[in-house]
PDB file of C-alpha atoms in Angstrom:
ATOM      1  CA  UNK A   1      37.589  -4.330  21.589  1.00 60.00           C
ATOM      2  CA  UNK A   2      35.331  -1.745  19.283  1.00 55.00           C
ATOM      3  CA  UNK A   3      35.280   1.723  21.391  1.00 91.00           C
ATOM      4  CA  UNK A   4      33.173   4.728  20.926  1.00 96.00           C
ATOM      5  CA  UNK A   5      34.264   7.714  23.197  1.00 96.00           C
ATOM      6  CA  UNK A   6      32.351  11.297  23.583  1.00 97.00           C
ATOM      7  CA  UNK A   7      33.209  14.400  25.048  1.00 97.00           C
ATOM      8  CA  UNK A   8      32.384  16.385  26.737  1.00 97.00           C
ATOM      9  CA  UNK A   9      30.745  13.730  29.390  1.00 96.00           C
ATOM     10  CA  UNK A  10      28.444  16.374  30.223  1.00 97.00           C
ATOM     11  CA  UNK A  11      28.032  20.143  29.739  1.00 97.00           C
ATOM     12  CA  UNK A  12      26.283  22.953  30.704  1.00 98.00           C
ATOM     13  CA  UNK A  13      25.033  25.551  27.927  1.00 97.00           C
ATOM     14  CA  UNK A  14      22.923  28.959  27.360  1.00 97.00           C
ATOM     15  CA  UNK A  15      19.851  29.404  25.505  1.00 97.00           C
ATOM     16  CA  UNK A  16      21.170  30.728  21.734  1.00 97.00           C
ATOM     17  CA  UNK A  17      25.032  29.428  22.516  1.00 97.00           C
ATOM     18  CA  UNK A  18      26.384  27.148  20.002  1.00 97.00           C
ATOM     19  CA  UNK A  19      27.684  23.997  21.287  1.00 98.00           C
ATOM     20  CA  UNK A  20      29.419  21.021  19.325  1.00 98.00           C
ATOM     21  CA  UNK A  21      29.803  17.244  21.000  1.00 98.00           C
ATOM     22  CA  UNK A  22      32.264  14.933  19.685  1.00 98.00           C
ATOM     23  CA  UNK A  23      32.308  11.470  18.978  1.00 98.00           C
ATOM     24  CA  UNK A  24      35.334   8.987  18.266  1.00 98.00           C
ATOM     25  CA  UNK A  25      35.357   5.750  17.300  1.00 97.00           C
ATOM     26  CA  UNK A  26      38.356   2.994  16.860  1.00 96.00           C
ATOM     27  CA  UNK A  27      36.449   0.310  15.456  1.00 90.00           C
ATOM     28  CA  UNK A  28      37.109   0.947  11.428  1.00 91.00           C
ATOM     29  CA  UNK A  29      33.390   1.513  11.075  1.00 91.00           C
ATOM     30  CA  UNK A  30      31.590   3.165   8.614  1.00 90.00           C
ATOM     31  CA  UNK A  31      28.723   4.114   9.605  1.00 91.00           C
ATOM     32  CA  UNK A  32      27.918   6.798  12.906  1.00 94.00           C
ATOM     33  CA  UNK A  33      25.104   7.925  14.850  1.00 95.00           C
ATOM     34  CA  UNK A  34      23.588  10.724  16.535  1.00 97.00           C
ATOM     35  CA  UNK A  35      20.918   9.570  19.143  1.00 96.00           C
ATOM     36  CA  UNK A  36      19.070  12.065  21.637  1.00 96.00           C
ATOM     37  CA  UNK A  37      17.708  10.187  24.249  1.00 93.00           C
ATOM     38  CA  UNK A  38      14.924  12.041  26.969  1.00 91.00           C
ATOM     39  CA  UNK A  39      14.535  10.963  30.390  1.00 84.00           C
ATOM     40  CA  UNK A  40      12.061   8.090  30.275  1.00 78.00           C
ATOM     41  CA  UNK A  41      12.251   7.536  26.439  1.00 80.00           C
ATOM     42  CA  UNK A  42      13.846   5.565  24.328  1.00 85.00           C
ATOM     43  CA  UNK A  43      16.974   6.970  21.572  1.00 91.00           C
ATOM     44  CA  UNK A  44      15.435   9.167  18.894  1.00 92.00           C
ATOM     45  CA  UNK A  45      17.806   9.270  15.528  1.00 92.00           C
ATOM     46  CA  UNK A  46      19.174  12.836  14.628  1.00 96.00           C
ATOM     47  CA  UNK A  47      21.883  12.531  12.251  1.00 96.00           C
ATOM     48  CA  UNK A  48      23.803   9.592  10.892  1.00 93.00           C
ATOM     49  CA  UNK A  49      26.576   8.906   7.854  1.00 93.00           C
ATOM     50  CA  UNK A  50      28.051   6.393   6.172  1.00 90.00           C
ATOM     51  CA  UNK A  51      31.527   8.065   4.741  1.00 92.00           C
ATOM     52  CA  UNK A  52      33.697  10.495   5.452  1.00 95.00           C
ATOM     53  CA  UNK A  53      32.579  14.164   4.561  1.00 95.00           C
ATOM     54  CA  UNK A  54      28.762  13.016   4.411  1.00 94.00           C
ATOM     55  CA  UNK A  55      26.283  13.058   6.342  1.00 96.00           C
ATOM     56  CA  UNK A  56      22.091  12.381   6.732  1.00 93.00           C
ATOM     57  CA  UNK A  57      19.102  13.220   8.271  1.00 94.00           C
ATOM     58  CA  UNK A  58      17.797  10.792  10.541  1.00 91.00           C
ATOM     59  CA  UNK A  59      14.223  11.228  12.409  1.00 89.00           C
ATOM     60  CA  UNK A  60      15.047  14.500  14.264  1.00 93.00           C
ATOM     61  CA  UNK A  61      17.224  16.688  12.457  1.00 96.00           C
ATOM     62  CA  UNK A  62      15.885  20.113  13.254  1.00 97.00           C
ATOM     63  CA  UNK A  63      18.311  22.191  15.329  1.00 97.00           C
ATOM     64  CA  UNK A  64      21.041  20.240  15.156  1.00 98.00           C
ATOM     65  CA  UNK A  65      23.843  19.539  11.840  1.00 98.00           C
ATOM     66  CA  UNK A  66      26.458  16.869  11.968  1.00 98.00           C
ATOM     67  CA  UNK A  67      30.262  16.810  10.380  1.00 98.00           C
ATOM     68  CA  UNK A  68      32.014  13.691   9.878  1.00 98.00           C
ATOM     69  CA  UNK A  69      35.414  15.112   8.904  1.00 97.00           C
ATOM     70  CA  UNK A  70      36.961  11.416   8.980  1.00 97.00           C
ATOM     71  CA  UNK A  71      36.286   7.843   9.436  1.00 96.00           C
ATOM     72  CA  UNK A  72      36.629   8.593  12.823  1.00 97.00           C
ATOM     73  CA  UNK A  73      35.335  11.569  13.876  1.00 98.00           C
ATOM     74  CA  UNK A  74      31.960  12.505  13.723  1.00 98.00           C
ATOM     75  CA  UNK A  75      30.297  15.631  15.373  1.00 98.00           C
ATOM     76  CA  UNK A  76      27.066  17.349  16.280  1.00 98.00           C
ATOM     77  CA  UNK A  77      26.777  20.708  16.701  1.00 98.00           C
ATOM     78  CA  UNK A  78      24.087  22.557  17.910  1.00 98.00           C
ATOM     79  CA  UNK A  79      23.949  25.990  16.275  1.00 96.00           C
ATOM     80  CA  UNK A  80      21.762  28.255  18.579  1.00 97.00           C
ATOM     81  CA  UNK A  81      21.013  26.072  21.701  1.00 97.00           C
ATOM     82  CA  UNK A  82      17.856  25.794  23.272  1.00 97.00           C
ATOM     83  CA  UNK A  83      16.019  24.738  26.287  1.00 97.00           C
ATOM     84  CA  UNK A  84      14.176  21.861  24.657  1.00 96.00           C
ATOM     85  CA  UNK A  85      17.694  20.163  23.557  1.00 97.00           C
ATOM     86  CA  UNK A  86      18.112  19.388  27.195  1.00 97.00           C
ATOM     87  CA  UNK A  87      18.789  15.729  26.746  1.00 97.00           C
ATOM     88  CA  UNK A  88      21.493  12.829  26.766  1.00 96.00           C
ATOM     89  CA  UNK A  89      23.096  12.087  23.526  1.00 98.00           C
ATOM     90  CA  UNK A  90      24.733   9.328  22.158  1.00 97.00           C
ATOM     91  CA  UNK A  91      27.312   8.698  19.475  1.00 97.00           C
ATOM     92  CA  UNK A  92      27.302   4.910  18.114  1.00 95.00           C
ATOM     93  CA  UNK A  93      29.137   2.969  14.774  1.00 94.00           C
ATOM     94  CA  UNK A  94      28.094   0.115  12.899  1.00 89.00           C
ATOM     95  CA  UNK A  95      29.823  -2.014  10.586  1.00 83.00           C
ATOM     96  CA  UNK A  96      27.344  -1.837   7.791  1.00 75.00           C
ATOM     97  CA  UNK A  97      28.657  -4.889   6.378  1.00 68.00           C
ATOM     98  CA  UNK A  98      28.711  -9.167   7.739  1.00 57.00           C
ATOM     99  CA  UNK A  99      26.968 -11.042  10.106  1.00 54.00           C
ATOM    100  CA  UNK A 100      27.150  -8.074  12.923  1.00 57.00           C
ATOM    101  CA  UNK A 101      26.416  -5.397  10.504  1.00 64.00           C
ATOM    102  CA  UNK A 102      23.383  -4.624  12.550  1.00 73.00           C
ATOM    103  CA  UNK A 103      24.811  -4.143  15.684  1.00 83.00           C
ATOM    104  CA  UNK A 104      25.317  -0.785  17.073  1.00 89.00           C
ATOM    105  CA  UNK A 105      28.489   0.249  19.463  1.00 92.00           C
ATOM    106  CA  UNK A 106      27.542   3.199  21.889  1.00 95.00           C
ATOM    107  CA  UNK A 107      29.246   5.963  23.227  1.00 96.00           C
ATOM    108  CA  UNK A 108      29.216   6.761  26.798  1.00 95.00           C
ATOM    109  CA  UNK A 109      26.481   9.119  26.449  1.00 96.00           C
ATOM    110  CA  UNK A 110      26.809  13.612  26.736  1.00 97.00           C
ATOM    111  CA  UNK A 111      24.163  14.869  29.037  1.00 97.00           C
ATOM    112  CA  UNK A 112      23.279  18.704  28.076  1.00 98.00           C
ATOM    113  CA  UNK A 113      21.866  21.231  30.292  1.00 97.00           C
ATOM    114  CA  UNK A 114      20.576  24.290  28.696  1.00 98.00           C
ATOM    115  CA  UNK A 115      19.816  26.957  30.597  1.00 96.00           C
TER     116      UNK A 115
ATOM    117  CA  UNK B   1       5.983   5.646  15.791  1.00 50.00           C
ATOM    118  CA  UNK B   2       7.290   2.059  15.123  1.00 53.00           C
ATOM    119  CA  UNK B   3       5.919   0.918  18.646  1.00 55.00           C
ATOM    120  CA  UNK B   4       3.150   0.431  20.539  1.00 47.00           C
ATOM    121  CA  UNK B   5       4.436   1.753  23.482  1.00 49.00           C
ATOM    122  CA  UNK B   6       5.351   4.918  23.846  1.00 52.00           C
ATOM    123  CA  UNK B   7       6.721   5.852  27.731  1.00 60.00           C
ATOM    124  CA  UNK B   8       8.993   3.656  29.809  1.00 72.00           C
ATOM    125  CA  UNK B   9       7.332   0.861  31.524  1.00 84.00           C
ATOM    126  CA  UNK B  10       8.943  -0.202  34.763  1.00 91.00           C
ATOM    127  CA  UNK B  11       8.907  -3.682  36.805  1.00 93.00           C
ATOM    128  CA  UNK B  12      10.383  -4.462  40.324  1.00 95.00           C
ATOM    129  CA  UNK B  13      10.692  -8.278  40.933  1.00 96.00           C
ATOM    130  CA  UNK B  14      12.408 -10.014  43.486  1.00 97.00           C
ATOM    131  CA  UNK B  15      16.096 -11.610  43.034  1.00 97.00           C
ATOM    132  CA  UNK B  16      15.451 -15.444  41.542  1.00 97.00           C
ATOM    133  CA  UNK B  17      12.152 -14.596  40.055  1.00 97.00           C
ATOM    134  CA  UNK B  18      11.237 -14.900  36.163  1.00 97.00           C
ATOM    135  CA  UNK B  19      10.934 -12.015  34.100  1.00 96.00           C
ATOM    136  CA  UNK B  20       9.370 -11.346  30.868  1.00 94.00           C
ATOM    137  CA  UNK B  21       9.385  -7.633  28.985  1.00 93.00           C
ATOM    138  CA  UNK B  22       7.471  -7.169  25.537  1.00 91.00           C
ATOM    139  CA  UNK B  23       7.465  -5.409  22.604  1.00 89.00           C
ATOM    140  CA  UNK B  24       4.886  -4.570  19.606  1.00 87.00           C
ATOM    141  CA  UNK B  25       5.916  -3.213  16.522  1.00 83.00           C
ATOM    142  CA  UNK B  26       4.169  -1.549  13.880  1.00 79.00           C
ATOM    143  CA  UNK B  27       5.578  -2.569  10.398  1.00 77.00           C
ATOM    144  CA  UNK B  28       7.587  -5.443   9.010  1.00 75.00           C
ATOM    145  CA  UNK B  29      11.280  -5.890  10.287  1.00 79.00           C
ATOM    146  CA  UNK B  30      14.040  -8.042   9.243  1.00 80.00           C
ATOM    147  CA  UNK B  31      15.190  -8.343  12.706  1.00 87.00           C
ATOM    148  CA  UNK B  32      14.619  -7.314  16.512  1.00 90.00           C
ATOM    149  CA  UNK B  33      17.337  -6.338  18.454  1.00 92.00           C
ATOM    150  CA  UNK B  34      17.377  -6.296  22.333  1.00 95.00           C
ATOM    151  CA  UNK B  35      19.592  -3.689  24.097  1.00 95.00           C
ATOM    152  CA  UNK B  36      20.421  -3.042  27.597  1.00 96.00           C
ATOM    153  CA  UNK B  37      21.290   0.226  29.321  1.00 94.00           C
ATOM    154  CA  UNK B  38      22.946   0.526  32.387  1.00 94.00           C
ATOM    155  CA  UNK B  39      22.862   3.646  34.763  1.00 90.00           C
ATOM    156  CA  UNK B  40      24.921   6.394  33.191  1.00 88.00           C
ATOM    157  CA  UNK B  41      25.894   4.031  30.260  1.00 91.00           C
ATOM    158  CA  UNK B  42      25.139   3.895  26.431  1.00 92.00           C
ATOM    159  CA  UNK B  43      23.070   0.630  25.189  1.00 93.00           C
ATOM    160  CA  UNK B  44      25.076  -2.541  24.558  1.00 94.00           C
ATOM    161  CA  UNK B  45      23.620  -5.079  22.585  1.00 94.00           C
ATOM    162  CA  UNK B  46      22.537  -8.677  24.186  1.00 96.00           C
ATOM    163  CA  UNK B  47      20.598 -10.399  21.770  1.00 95.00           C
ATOM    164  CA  UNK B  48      19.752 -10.535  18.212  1.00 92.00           C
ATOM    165  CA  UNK B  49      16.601 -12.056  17.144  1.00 92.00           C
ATOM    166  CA  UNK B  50      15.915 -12.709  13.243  1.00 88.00           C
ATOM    167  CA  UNK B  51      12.849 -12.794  11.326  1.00 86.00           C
ATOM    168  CA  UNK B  52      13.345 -16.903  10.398  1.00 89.00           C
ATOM    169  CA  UNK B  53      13.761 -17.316  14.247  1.00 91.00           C
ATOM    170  CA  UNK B  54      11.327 -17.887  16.111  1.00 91.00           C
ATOM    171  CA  UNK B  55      13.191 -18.272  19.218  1.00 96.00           C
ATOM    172  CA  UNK B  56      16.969 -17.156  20.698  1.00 96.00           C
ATOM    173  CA  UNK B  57      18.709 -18.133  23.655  1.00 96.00           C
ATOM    174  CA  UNK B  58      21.968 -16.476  24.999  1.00 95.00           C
ATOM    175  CA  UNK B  59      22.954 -18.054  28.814  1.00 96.00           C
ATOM    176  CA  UNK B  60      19.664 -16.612  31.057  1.00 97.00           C
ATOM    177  CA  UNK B  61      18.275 -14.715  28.473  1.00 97.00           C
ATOM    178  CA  UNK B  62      15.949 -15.800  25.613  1.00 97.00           C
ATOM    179  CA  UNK B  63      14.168 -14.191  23.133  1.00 97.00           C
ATOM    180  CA  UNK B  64      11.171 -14.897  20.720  1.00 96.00           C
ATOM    181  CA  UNK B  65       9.796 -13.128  17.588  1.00 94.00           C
ATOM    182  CA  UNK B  66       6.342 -13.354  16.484  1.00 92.00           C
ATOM    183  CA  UNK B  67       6.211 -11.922  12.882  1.00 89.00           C
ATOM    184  CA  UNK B  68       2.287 -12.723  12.921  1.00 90.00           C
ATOM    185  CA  UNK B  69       1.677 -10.379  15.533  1.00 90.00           C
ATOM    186  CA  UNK B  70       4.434  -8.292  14.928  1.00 89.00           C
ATOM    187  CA  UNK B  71       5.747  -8.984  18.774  1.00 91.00           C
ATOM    188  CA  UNK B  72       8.711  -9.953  20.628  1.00 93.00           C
ATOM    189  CA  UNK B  73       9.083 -10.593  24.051  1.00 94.00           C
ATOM    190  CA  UNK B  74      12.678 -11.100  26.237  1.00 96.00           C
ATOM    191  CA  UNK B  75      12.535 -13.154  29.042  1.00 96.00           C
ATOM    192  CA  UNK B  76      15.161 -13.483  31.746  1.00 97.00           C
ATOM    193  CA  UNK B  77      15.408 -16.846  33.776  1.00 97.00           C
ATOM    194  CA  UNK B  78      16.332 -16.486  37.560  1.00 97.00           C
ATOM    195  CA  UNK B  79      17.061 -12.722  37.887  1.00 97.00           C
ATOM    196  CA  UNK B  80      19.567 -11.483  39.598  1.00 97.00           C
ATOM    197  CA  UNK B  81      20.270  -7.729  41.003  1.00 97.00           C
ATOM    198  CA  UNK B  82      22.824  -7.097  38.367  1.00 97.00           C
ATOM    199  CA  UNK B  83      19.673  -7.458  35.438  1.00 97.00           C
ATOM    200  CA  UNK B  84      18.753  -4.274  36.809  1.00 97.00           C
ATOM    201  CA  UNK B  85      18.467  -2.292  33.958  1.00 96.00           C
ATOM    202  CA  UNK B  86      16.491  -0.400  31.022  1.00 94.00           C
ATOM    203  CA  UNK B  87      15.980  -2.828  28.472  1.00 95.00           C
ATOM    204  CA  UNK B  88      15.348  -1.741  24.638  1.00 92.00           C
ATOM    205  CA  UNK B  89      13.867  -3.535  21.597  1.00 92.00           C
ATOM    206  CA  UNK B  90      14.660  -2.231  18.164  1.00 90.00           C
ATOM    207  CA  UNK B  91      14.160  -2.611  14.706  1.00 88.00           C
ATOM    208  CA  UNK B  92      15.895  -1.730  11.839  1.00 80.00           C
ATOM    209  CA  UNK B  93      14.497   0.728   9.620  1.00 70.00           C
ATOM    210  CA  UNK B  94      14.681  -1.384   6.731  1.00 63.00           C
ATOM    211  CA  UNK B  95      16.219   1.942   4.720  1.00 57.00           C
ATOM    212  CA  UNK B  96      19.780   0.681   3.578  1.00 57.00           C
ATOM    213  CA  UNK B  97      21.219   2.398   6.260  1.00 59.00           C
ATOM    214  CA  UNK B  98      21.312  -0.184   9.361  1.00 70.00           C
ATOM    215  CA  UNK B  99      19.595   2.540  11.105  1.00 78.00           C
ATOM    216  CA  UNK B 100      17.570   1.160  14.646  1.00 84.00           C
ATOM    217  CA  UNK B 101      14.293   2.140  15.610  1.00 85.00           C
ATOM    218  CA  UNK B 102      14.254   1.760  19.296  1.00 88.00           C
ATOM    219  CA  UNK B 103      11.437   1.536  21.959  1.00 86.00           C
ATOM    220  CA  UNK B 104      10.790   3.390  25.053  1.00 84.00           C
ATOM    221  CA  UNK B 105      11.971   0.611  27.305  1.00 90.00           C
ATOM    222  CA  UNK B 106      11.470  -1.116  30.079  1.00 93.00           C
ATOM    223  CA  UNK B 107      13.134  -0.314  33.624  1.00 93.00           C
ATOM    224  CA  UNK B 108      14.124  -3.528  35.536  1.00 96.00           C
ATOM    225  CA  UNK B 109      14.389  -3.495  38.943  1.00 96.00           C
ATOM    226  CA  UNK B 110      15.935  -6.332  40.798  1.00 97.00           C
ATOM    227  CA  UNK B 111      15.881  -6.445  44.434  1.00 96.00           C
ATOM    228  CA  UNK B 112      17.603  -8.841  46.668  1.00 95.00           C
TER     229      UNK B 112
END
C-alpha cells in the first residue's frame, strides 16, 4: 500500500530558528508536495517537484525552500522561523502518470509551534 | 481564490440522516476531487468526479459535477458517526503539474 511518512510528528520552534521537516514516500512517485494547512482552512500549496534535485514554487513559497535530494525524500526547511508559520503541514506524492495520476497520498501531517 | 468559500463551514446531523456538502469553483477544471480528513490525519481521497460525469457513486457516497455552474456537491446517504469528518473538494490546477486546489471544507458532525 502507497505510504507517505513525516517527521517530526510535531515540533516546537523559536522565532528566527531554522527548522527542516521531512517527508518519505515508498510509493515510486514522482511528484511531492508541501501543503500548510491553518486551523479552519483548507491545504495551501508551498513547494512541490517532479524529479529528483528539483524543485517549484507552488502558491505560498515565501519563507520556506524545499530539497528533494531523491525520489524519495523530499524536505522543507524553514530558514528563519516565525510566528506566522504556526501551522500543520503536509507532505503528499502523486503518480503524475495513468488513470490515478490525480490522486494525492498524504502524510500524517507535522504540526509547528513557533514561539 | 479558486472557491467561493473561503472559512470552514460546519454541519451537525443526526446518525441515519442525509447529508449534502457543496462546492463552487471559480474557473474551468478537468476534474473535482473529494477528500476526507480525519482528526489528526492527512486527507485521503474518496471520490473522483470528472468533467464528462455528471454524476459518481462510490457505496454511500455520491457525487455530482455541474460544469454550467461551476459546482459540485457530495452527498452522503444514511450517515453514520464514523462520516464525522472535514470534507475537501479540489481541483486541479490545470498547470501540468497535477497540483490540487483545495477548499476550506466542511466539518461533519455525526451524532448518535
Amino acid at each position: 500500500e502507497a505510504a507517505v511518512t513525516q517527521s517530526p510528528r510535531s515540533k516546537v520552534a523559536v522565532t528566527g530558528g531554522k527548522v527542516t521537516l521531512s517527508c518519505h514516500q515508498t510509493n515510486n512517485h514522482d511528484y511531492m508536495y508541501w501543503y500548510r494547512q491553518d486551523t479552519g482552512h483548507g491545504l495551501r500549496l508551498i513547494h512541490y517537484s517532479y524529479v529528483a534535485d528539483s524543485t517549484e514554487k507552488g502558491d505560498i513559497p515565501d519563507g520556506y525552500k524545499a530539497s528533494r535530494p531523491s525520489q524519495e525524500n523530499f524536505s522543507l526547511i524553514l530558514e528563519l522561523a516565525s510566528l506566522s508559520q504556526t501551522a500543520v503541514y503536509f507532505c503528499a506524492s502523486n503518480p503524475g502518470l495513468g488513470p490515478s495520476s490525480y490522486e494525492q497520498y498524504f502524510g500524517p501531517g507535522t504540526r509547528l509551534t513557533v514561539l | 481564490s479558486q472557491w467561493g468559500e473561503e472559512n470552514l463551514q460546519a454541519l451537525s446531523i443526526q446518525e441515519g440522516e442525509d447529508v449534502t456538502m457543496n462546492c463552487s469553483y471559480k474557473t474551468y477544471t478537468t476534474v473535482v476531487h473529494w477528500y476526507r480528513q480525519d482528526s489528526g490525519r492527512g486527507p485521503a481521497l474518496i471520490i473522483l468526479i470528472r468533467s464528462n460525469e455528471r454524476e459518481k457513486r462510490s457505496g454511500r457516497l455520491r457525487a455530482t459535477l455541474d460544469t454550467s455552474s461551476q459546482s459540485s456537491s457530495l452527498s452522503i446517504t444514511a450517515a453514520q458517526c464514523e462520516d464525522t469528518a472535514v470534507y475537501f473538494c479540489a481541483t486541479d490546477a490545470s498547470s501540468g503539474s497535477w497540483q490540487l486546489i483545495f477548499g476550506s471544507g466542511t466539518q461533519l458532525t455525526v451524532m448518535p
